[in-house]
mmCIF file of C-alpha atoms in Angstrom:
data_model
loop_
_atom_site.group_PDB
_atom_site.id
_atom_site.type_symbol
_atom_site.label_atom_id
_atom_site.label_comp_id
_atom_site.label_asym_id
_atom_site.label_seq_id
_atom_site.Cartn_x
_atom_site.Cartn_y
_atom_site.Cartn_z
ATOM 1 C CA MET Y 1 133.669 121.226 145.014
ATOM 2 C CA ASN Y 2 134.011 120.868 141.245
ATOM 3 C CA LYS Y 3 132.385 121.867 138.430
ATOM 4 C CA ILE Y 4 129.569 118.653 138.057
ATOM 5 C CA VAL Y 5 128.407 116.324 134.752
ATOM 6 C CA ILE Y 6 125.936 117.060 133.923
ATOM 7 C CA ASN Y 7 124.135 114.751 131.425
ATOM 8 C CA LYS Y 8 121.031 115.161 129.173
ATOM 9 C CA GLU Y 9 119.817 111.160 129.801
ATOM 10 C CA ASP Y 10 120.413 111.463 133.605
ATOM 11 C CA PHE Y 11 117.706 114.995 133.390
ATOM 12 C CA LYS Y 12 114.976 112.228 131.370
ATOM 13 C CA LYS Y 13 115.868 109.683 133.589
ATOM 14 C CA GLU Y 14 114.797 112.007 137.029
ATOM 15 C CA LEU Y 15 112.168 113.596 135.331
ATOM 16 C CA ILE Y 16 110.589 109.054 133.424
ATOM 17 C CA ARG Y 17 110.847 108.649 137.601
ATOM 18 C CA GLN Y 18 108.413 111.215 138.339
ATOM 19 C CA LEU Y 19 105.954 110.860 136.334
ATOM 20 C CA ARG Y 20 105.924 106.587 135.688
ATOM 21 C CA ALA Y 21 105.553 106.667 140.358
ATOM 22 C CA SER Y 22 102.397 109.589 139.569
ATOM 23 C CA ASP Y 23 100.611 106.791 137.536
ATOM 24 C CA GLN Y 24 98.682 104.740 140.227
ATOM 25 C CA PHE Y 25 96.602 103.246 138.166
ATOM 26 C CA GLY Y 26 99.275 102.079 135.005
ATOM 27 C CA SER Y 27 97.971 103.541 132.419
ATOM 28 C CA TRP Y 28 100.889 104.370 130.596
ATOM 29 C CA SER Y 29 102.457 101.391 131.205
ATOM 30 C CA LYS Y 30 102.376 99.865 127.585
ATOM 31 C CA ILE Y 31 103.559 103.523 126.714
ATOM 32 C CA SER Y 32 107.050 104.407 125.623
ATOM 33 C CA ASP Y 33 109.752 106.869 127.332
ATOM 34 C CA GLU Y 34 109.632 109.240 124.699
ATOM 35 C CA GLU Y 35 105.819 108.561 124.434
ATOM 36 C CA LEU Y 36 105.329 109.513 127.260
ATOM 37 C CA LEU Y 37 107.531 112.468 127.634
ATOM 38 C CA THR Y 38 106.436 113.226 124.154
ATOM 39 C CA LYS Y 39 102.952 113.271 125.644
ATOM 40 C CA LYS Y 40 103.246 115.378 128.311
ATOM 41 C CA TYR Y 41 105.916 118.294 127.758
ATOM 42 C CA ILE Y 42 106.374 118.704 123.636
ATOM 43 C CA LYS Y 43 103.504 120.314 121.538
ATOM 44 C CA THR Y 44 104.040 121.116 118.179
ATOM 45 C CA LYS Y 45 103.931 124.751 116.735
ATOM 46 C CA GLU Y 46 99.737 124.030 115.254
ATOM 47 C CA GLU Y 47 99.099 121.650 118.515
ATOM 48 C CA LEU Y 48 99.748 125.513 120.352
ATOM 49 C CA LYS Y 49 97.785 127.617 118.165
ATOM 50 C CA LYS Y 50 94.332 125.518 119.352
ATOM 51 C CA ILE Y 51 95.643 126.134 122.787
ATOM 52 C CA PRO Y 52 93.331 128.892 123.890
ATOM 53 C CA ILE Y 53 95.426 132.292 125.415
ATOM 54 C CA ILE Y 54 93.082 132.109 128.206
ATOM 55 C CA ALA Y 55 92.226 128.677 129.591
ATOM 56 C CA ASP Y 56 92.091 127.254 132.884
ATOM 57 C CA ILE Y 57 95.233 125.070 135.019
ATOM 58 C CA ASP Y 58 94.135 122.413 136.228
ATOM 59 C CA GLU Y 59 95.686 120.394 139.306
ATOM 60 C CA ILE Y 60 97.553 118.081 137.385
ATOM 61 C CA TRP Y 61 99.145 119.763 134.826
ATOM 62 C CA ILE Y 62 100.241 122.128 137.631
ATOM 63 C CA ASN Y 63 101.509 118.475 138.672
ATOM 64 C CA GLU Y 64 103.850 118.233 135.675
ATOM 65 C CA ILE Y 65 105.394 120.580 135.204
ATOM 66 C CA LYS Y 66 106.146 121.097 138.677
ATOM 67 C CA MET Y 67 107.986 117.651 138.147
ATOM 68 C CA ILE Y 68 110.520 118.787 135.835
ATOM 69 C CA PHE Y 69 111.626 120.543 138.645
ATOM 70 C CA LYS Y 70 112.132 118.020 140.748
ATOM 71 C CA ALA Y 71 113.852 116.037 138.559
ATOM 72 C CA ILE Y 72 115.884 119.163 138.748
ATOM 73 C CA ALA Y 73 116.441 119.343 142.375
ATOM 74 C CA LEU Y 74 116.606 115.667 142.874
ATOM 75 C CA GLN Y 75 119.383 115.441 139.995
ATOM 76 C CA PHE Y 76 121.522 118.049 142.224
ATOM 77 C CA GLU Y 77 121.062 116.384 145.404
ATOM 78 C CA ARG Y 78 122.553 113.090 143.381
ATOM 79 C CA LYS Y 79 125.056 114.915 142.237
ATOM 80 C CA THR Y 80 126.185 117.364 144.492
ATOM 81 C CA GLY Y 81 124.424 115.214 148.140
ATOM 82 C CA VAL Y 82 123.007 119.126 148.671
ATOM 83 C CA MET Y 83 119.317 118.473 149.630
ATOM 84 C CA CYS Y 84 117.199 121.035 147.312
ATOM 85 C CA ASN Y 85 113.419 122.019 147.683
ATOM 86 C CA VAL Y 86 110.624 122.937 145.528
ATOM 87 C CA VAL Y 87 108.420 124.971 145.125
ATOM 88 C CA MET Y 88 105.907 126.096 143.001
ATOM 89 C CA GLU Y 89 101.430 128.353 143.561
ATOM 90 C CA MET Y 90 100.572 128.260 140.629
ATOM 91 C CA SER Y 91 96.981 130.468 139.281
ATOM 92 C CA HIS Y 92 94.157 128.807 138.441
ATOM 93 C CA GLU Y 93 94.885 131.205 134.970
ATOM 94 C CA GLY Y 94 98.077 130.018 134.839
ATOM 95 C CA PHE Y 95 99.763 132.749 136.601
ATOM 96 C CA GLY Y 96 102.998 131.565 138.924
ATOM 97 C CA ARG Y 97 106.471 131.117 140.158
ATOM 98 C CA CYS Y 98 108.782 127.753 140.426
ATOM 99 C CA ILE Y 99 111.884 128.058 142.468
ATOM 100 C CA VAL Y 100 114.635 125.788 143.379
ATOM 101 C CA ILE Y 101 116.348 125.892 146.659
ATOM 102 C CA ALA Y 102 118.917 124.524 149.119
ATOM 103 C CA ASP Y 103 118.817 125.357 152.106
ATOM 104 C CA LYS Y 104 119.568 130.204 151.873
ATOM 105 C CA ILE Y 105 120.180 129.517 147.970
ATOM 106 C CA VAL Y 106 117.870 129.951 144.747
ATOM 107 C CA LEU Y 107 118.721 127.586 142.604
ATOM 108 C CA VAL Y 108 116.449 127.796 140.222
ATOM 109 C CA ASP Y 109 113.864 130.937 139.808
ATOM 110 C CA LYS Y 110 110.751 130.390 137.510
ATOM 111 C CA TYR Y 111 107.927 132.515 135.653
ATOM 112 C CA PHE Y 112 105.248 131.067 134.314
ATOM 113 C CA LYS Y 113 102.550 133.862 132.421
ATOM 114 C CA ASP Y 114 100.677 130.677 130.722
ATOM 115 C CA ALA Y 115 101.819 127.583 131.891
ATOM 116 C CA HIS Y 116 98.206 125.450 130.630
ATOM 117 C CA ARG Y 117 100.498 126.442 127.970
ATOM 118 C CA PHE Y 118 103.512 125.199 128.589
ATOM 119 C CA SER Y 119 105.381 123.485 126.190
ATOM 120 C CA TYR Y 120 108.683 123.101 124.060
ATOM 121 C CA ARG Y 121 109.505 121.691 120.998
ATOM 122 C CA THR Y 122 110.602 118.525 120.722
ATOM 123 C CA LEU Y 123 112.154 116.174 123.402
ATOM 124 C CA ASP Y 124 115.542 117.417 122.117
ATOM 125 C CA LYS Y 125 114.724 120.896 123.549
ATOM 126 C CA LEU Y 126 113.427 119.396 126.400
ATOM 127 C CA TYR Y 127 116.335 118.163 127.654
ATOM 128 C CA GLU Y 128 118.548 120.785 127.071
ATOM 129 C CA ASP Y 129 116.733 123.370 129.405
ATOM 130 C CA GLY Y 130 117.118 120.418 131.465
ATOM 131 C CA GLU Y 131 121.429 120.578 130.976
ATOM 132 C CA LYS Y 132 120.481 124.303 130.734
ATOM 133 C CA LEU Y 133 119.072 124.832 134.491
ATOM 134 C CA LEU Y 134 120.998 122.511 136.731
ATOM 135 C CA ASN Y 135 124.135 123.917 134.963
ATOM 136 C CA LYS Y 136 122.856 126.763 135.611
ATOM 137 C CA ALA Y 137 121.506 126.108 138.901
ATOM 138 C CA HIS Y 138 124.985 124.417 140.156
ATOM 139 C CA THR Y 139 126.956 128.680 138.849
ATOM 140 C CA VAL Y 140 124.856 129.981 141.419
ATOM 141 C CA TYR Y 141 125.723 127.600 144.288
ATOM 142 C CA LEU Y 142 129.248 127.593 144.095
ATOM 143 C CA GLN Y 143 129.070 131.405 144.167
ATOM 144 C CA TYR Y 144 126.835 131.815 146.943
ATOM 145 C CA LYS Y 145 128.083 128.553 148.754
ATOM 146 C CA PRO Y 146 131.422 130.624 150.443
ATOM 147 C CA CYS Y 147 128.207 132.622 152.373
ATOM 148 C CA LYS Y 148 126.720 129.456 153.600
ATOM 149 C CA GLU Y 149 129.026 129.520 156.582
ATOM 150 C CA MET C 1 125.342 148.262 154.708
ATOM 151 C CA ASN C 2 124.182 148.719 158.530
ATOM 152 C CA LYS C 3 121.966 146.871 160.374
ATOM 153 C CA ILE C 4 118.818 147.998 159.726
ATOM 154 C CA VAL C 5 116.046 149.352 162.386
ATOM 155 C CA ILE C 6 112.967 147.097 162.772
ATOM 156 C CA ASN C 7 109.486 147.982 165.111
ATOM 157 C CA LYS C 8 106.675 146.185 165.221
ATOM 158 C CA GLU C 9 103.918 149.279 164.292
ATOM 159 C CA ASP C 10 105.971 149.260 160.915
ATOM 160 C CA PHE C 11 105.296 146.481 160.001
ATOM 161 C CA LYS C 12 101.941 145.825 161.936
ATOM 162 C CA LYS C 13 100.624 148.738 159.151
ATOM 163 C CA GLU C 14 102.314 147.178 156.574
ATOM 164 C CA LEU C 15 100.184 144.758 156.900
ATOM 165 C CA ILE C 16 96.875 146.352 158.004
ATOM 166 C CA ARG C 17 97.538 147.698 154.560
ATOM 167 C CA GLN C 18 97.439 144.906 153.175
ATOM 168 C CA LEU C 19 94.660 143.958 154.466
ATOM 169 C CA ARG C 20 92.754 146.815 153.983
ATOM 170 C CA ALA C 21 93.196 146.760 150.390
ATOM 171 C CA SER C 22 92.176 143.717 150.083
ATOM 172 C CA ASP C 23 89.110 145.113 151.555
ATOM 173 C CA GLN C 24 87.368 145.897 148.027
ATOM 174 C CA PHE C 25 83.815 146.646 149.263
ATOM 175 C CA GLY C 26 84.766 148.062 152.534
ATOM 176 C CA SER C 27 82.599 145.670 154.429
ATOM 177 C CA TRP C 28 86.049 146.819 157.577
ATOM 178 C CA SER C 29 85.860 150.337 156.833
ATOM 179 C CA LYS C 30 83.891 150.722 160.440
ATOM 180 C CA ILE C 31 86.797 148.107 162.177
ATOM 181 C CA SER C 32 89.584 149.489 163.946
ATOM 182 C CA ASP C 33 92.644 148.171 162.564
ATOM 183 C CA GLU C 34 93.052 146.067 166.318
ATOM 184 C CA GLU C 35 89.577 144.414 165.986
ATOM 185 C CA LEU C 36 90.772 143.760 161.622
ATOM 186 C CA LEU C 37 94.242 142.638 162.918
ATOM 187 C CA THR C 38 92.727 140.519 165.836
ATOM 188 C CA LYS C 39 89.969 139.080 164.109
ATOM 189 C CA LYS C 40 91.815 137.335 161.356
ATOM 190 C CA TYR C 41 94.994 136.064 162.900
ATOM 191 C CA ILE C 42 94.354 135.694 166.315
ATOM 192 C CA LYS C 43 92.855 132.990 168.509
ATOM 193 C CA THR C 44 92.998 131.311 172.048
ATOM 194 C CA LYS C 45 93.252 128.509 173.009
ATOM 195 C CA GLU C 46 89.963 127.974 173.245
ATOM 196 C CA GLU C 47 89.307 129.273 170.380
ATOM 197 C CA LEU C 48 91.925 127.087 168.460
ATOM 198 C CA LYS C 49 90.115 123.985 170.058
ATOM 199 C CA LYS C 50 87.085 123.564 168.023
ATOM 200 C CA ILE C 51 89.054 123.688 164.630
ATOM 201 C CA PRO C 52 89.227 120.564 163.919
ATOM 202 C CA ILE C 53 92.902 118.583 162.775
ATOM 203 C CA ILE C 54 91.663 118.101 159.767
ATOM 204 C CA ALA C 55 89.974 121.244 157.110
ATOM 205 C CA ASP C 56 90.164 122.206 153.588
ATOM 206 C CA ILE C 57 91.693 126.248 153.635
ATOM 207 C CA ASP C 58 90.100 128.397 151.299
ATOM 208 C CA GLU C 59 91.044 130.060 149.093
ATOM 209 C CA ILE C 60 90.749 132.787 151.074
ATOM 210 C CA TRP C 61 92.681 132.249 153.988
ATOM 211 C CA ILE C 62 96.243 131.355 151.634
ATOM 212 C CA ASN C 63 95.869 134.704 150.430
ATOM 213 C CA GLU C 64 95.271 136.480 154.190
ATOM 214 C CA ILE C 65 98.565 134.393 155.948
ATOM 215 C CA LYS C 66 100.252 135.133 153.135
ATOM 216 C CA MET C 67 99.870 139.256 154.058
ATOM 217 C CA ILE C 68 102.014 138.845 156.305
ATOM 218 C CA PHE C 69 104.666 137.786 154.481
ATOM 219 C CA LYS C 70 104.169 140.527 152.180
ATOM 220 C CA ALA C 71 104.364 142.872 154.759
ATOM 221 C CA ILE C 72 107.428 141.668 155.790
ATOM 222 C CA ALA C 73 108.987 141.634 152.316
ATOM 223 C CA LEU C 74 107.408 144.907 151.566
ATOM 224 C CA GLN C 75 109.507 146.169 154.889
ATOM 225 C CA PHE C 76 112.326 144.951 154.024
ATOM 226 C CA GLU C 77 112.129 146.856 149.926
ATOM 227 C CA ARG C 78 111.717 150.110 152.962
ATOM 228 C CA LYS C 79 113.670 149.263 154.807
ATOM 229 C CA THR C 80 117.395 148.125 152.284
ATOM 230 C CA GLY C 81 115.817 148.930 148.414
ATOM 231 C CA VAL C 82 116.024 145.759 147.453
ATOM 232 C CA MET C 83 113.583 144.381 145.598
ATOM 233 C CA CYS C 84 111.417 140.936 147.368
ATOM 234 C CA ASN C 85 108.981 138.099 146.189
ATOM 235 C CA VAL C 86 106.750 136.047 147.957
ATOM 236 C CA VAL C 87 106.458 132.262 146.681
ATOM 237 C CA MET C 88 104.256 130.120 148.445
ATOM 238 C CA GLU C 89 102.492 127.299 148.458
ATOM 239 C CA MET C 90 99.752 125.538 149.801
ATOM 240 C CA SER C 91 97.641 122.608 149.420
ATOM 241 C CA HIS C 92 93.837 122.403 149.763
ATOM 242 C CA GLU C 93 94.781 120.213 153.647
ATOM 243 C CA GLY C 94 96.863 123.071 154.949
ATOM 244 C CA PHE C 95 100.218 121.430 153.563
ATOM 245 C CA GLY C 96 102.265 124.068 152.793
ATOM 246 C CA ARG C 97 105.338 126.630 151.663
ATOM 247 C CA CYS C 98 105.715 130.522 152.774
ATOM 248 C CA ILE C 99 109.435 131.677 151.585
ATOM 249 C CA VAL C 100 110.677 135.480 150.549
ATOM 250 C CA ILE C 101 113.460 135.943 148.347
ATOM 251 C CA ALA C 102 115.829 138.896 146.897
ATOM 252 C CA ASP C 103 117.395 137.181 144.175
ATOM 253 C CA LYS C 104 119.408 134.434 144.040
ATOM 254 C CA ILE C 105 118.719 134.018 148.463
ATOM 255 C CA VAL C 106 115.838 133.194 150.563
ATOM 256 C CA LEU C 107 115.495 135.447 153.719
ATOM 257 C CA VAL C 108 112.359 133.853 155.160
ATOM 258 C CA ASP C 109 111.698 130.691 154.724
ATOM 259 C CA LYS C 110 108.248 128.704 156.446
ATOM 260 C CA TYR C 111 106.958 125.396 156.435
ATOM 261 C CA PHE C 112 103.128 125.224 157.698
ATOM 262 C CA LYS C 113 101.082 122.273 158.466
ATOM 263 C CA ASP C 114 97.383 122.836 159.346
ATOM 264 C CA ALA C 115 97.074 126.373 158.834
ATOM 265 C CA HIS C 116 93.785 126.136 158.875
ATOM 266 C CA ARG C 117 94.664 126.933 161.981
ATOM 267 C CA PHE C 118 97.529 128.812 161.573
ATOM 268 C CA SER C 119 97.194 132.035 164.179
ATOM 269 C CA TYR C 120 99.166 133.942 166.744
ATOM 270 C CA ARG C 121 97.561 134.120 170.185
ATOM 271 C CA THR C 122 97.962 137.600 171.183
ATOM 272 C CA LEU C 123 98.866 141.439 168.402
ATOM 273 C CA ASP C 124 101.743 141.500 170.989
ATOM 274 C CA LYS C 125 103.552 138.089 169.196
ATOM 275 C CA LEU C 126 101.547 138.779 165.597
ATOM 276 C CA TYR C 127 103.938 141.838 165.997
ATOM 277 C CA GLU C 128 107.206 140.313 166.777
ATOM 278 C CA ASP C 129 107.211 137.646 164.632
ATOM 279 C CA GLY C 130 106.728 139.424 162.640
ATOM 280 C CA GLU C 131 109.910 142.168 164.009
ATOM 281 C CA LYS C 132 111.614 138.859 164.204
ATOM 282 C CA LEU C 133 110.848 137.334 160.647
ATOM 283 C CA LEU C 134 111.460 140.441 158.960
ATOM 284 C CA ASN C 135 114.976 140.837 162.045
ATOM 285 C CA LYS C 136 116.559 137.236 159.968
ATOM 286 C CA ALA C 137 115.606 138.356 156.871
ATOM 287 C CA HIS C 138 117.975 141.809 157.269
ATOM 288 C CA THR C 139 120.808 139.193 158.977
ATOM 289 C CA VAL C 140 120.137 136.549 155.546
ATOM 290 C CA TYR C 141 120.715 138.495 153.838
ATOM 291 C CA LEU C 142 124.503 140.255 155.268
ATOM 292 C CA GLN C 143 125.594 137.005 155.734
ATOM 293 C CA TYR C 144 124.897 136.353 151.897
ATOM 294 C CA LYS C 145 125.691 140.293 149.789
ATOM 295 C CA PRO C 146 129.026 139.416 149.871
ATOM 296 C CA CYS C 147 129.026 136.637 147.562
ATOM 297 C CA LYS C 148 126.362 138.282 145.487
ATOM 298 C CA GLU C 149 128.347 139.889 143.457
#
């Protein structure tokens, strides 16, 4: 298997697809993709300061964080044809872990300390992170693949 | 690394250690190990029949199921010196997944459909399952270890 070509646009599309699918009542139908992603995942330093260190985290936000990893998993599947799964454990205090696995190989392993404060500073940072995680996932996969058989 | 020797007794001890540690108020201090394990994990066919197919699952029970996998992880660590982690995702309807990972290798991958009904018929079955999971974990680890470096 050759190195896959990952571009930010694909990750972004996948993430938007996830978000839009969760919009059961069409409340975001008039919001552009960029606005929606910003609304969900972007917080400026000023905004972050206003969020308390200790807080409760709700199911919806847990799910929206998970979407980032589902987008990674889906993109990985599309590019490689290898089935992935996402497992996310999150306490109500915002401690948790999210991993993406392909059979016996852990492609992504992310640890959260205060997930209610989880955010990116700019959209570019979000896309870059998606690209980075996907590239790393593929590197790990290629490393462990020879042991699969 | 050679094949490790796994015996049921070690798994049992590890699981009991977990359960006892969660008994903050000493409510089980007068109950024997076997009685405690039976109370928690054993249900006869008759008892199972009385549990509805659809039900809510509480945090305590989720944690007690997780203890089985923590016991696997801890035993694996003790026997091999390899650090393990348990990640468990469980919905309130009892759908979920529990995995044990050692760095990039998935040692155990267990899927749950109705976790509120999760149980074994006899203590022996519980011990056997522990032994089986540990053996399988080690086989997977040996298979993927060459790719680690």
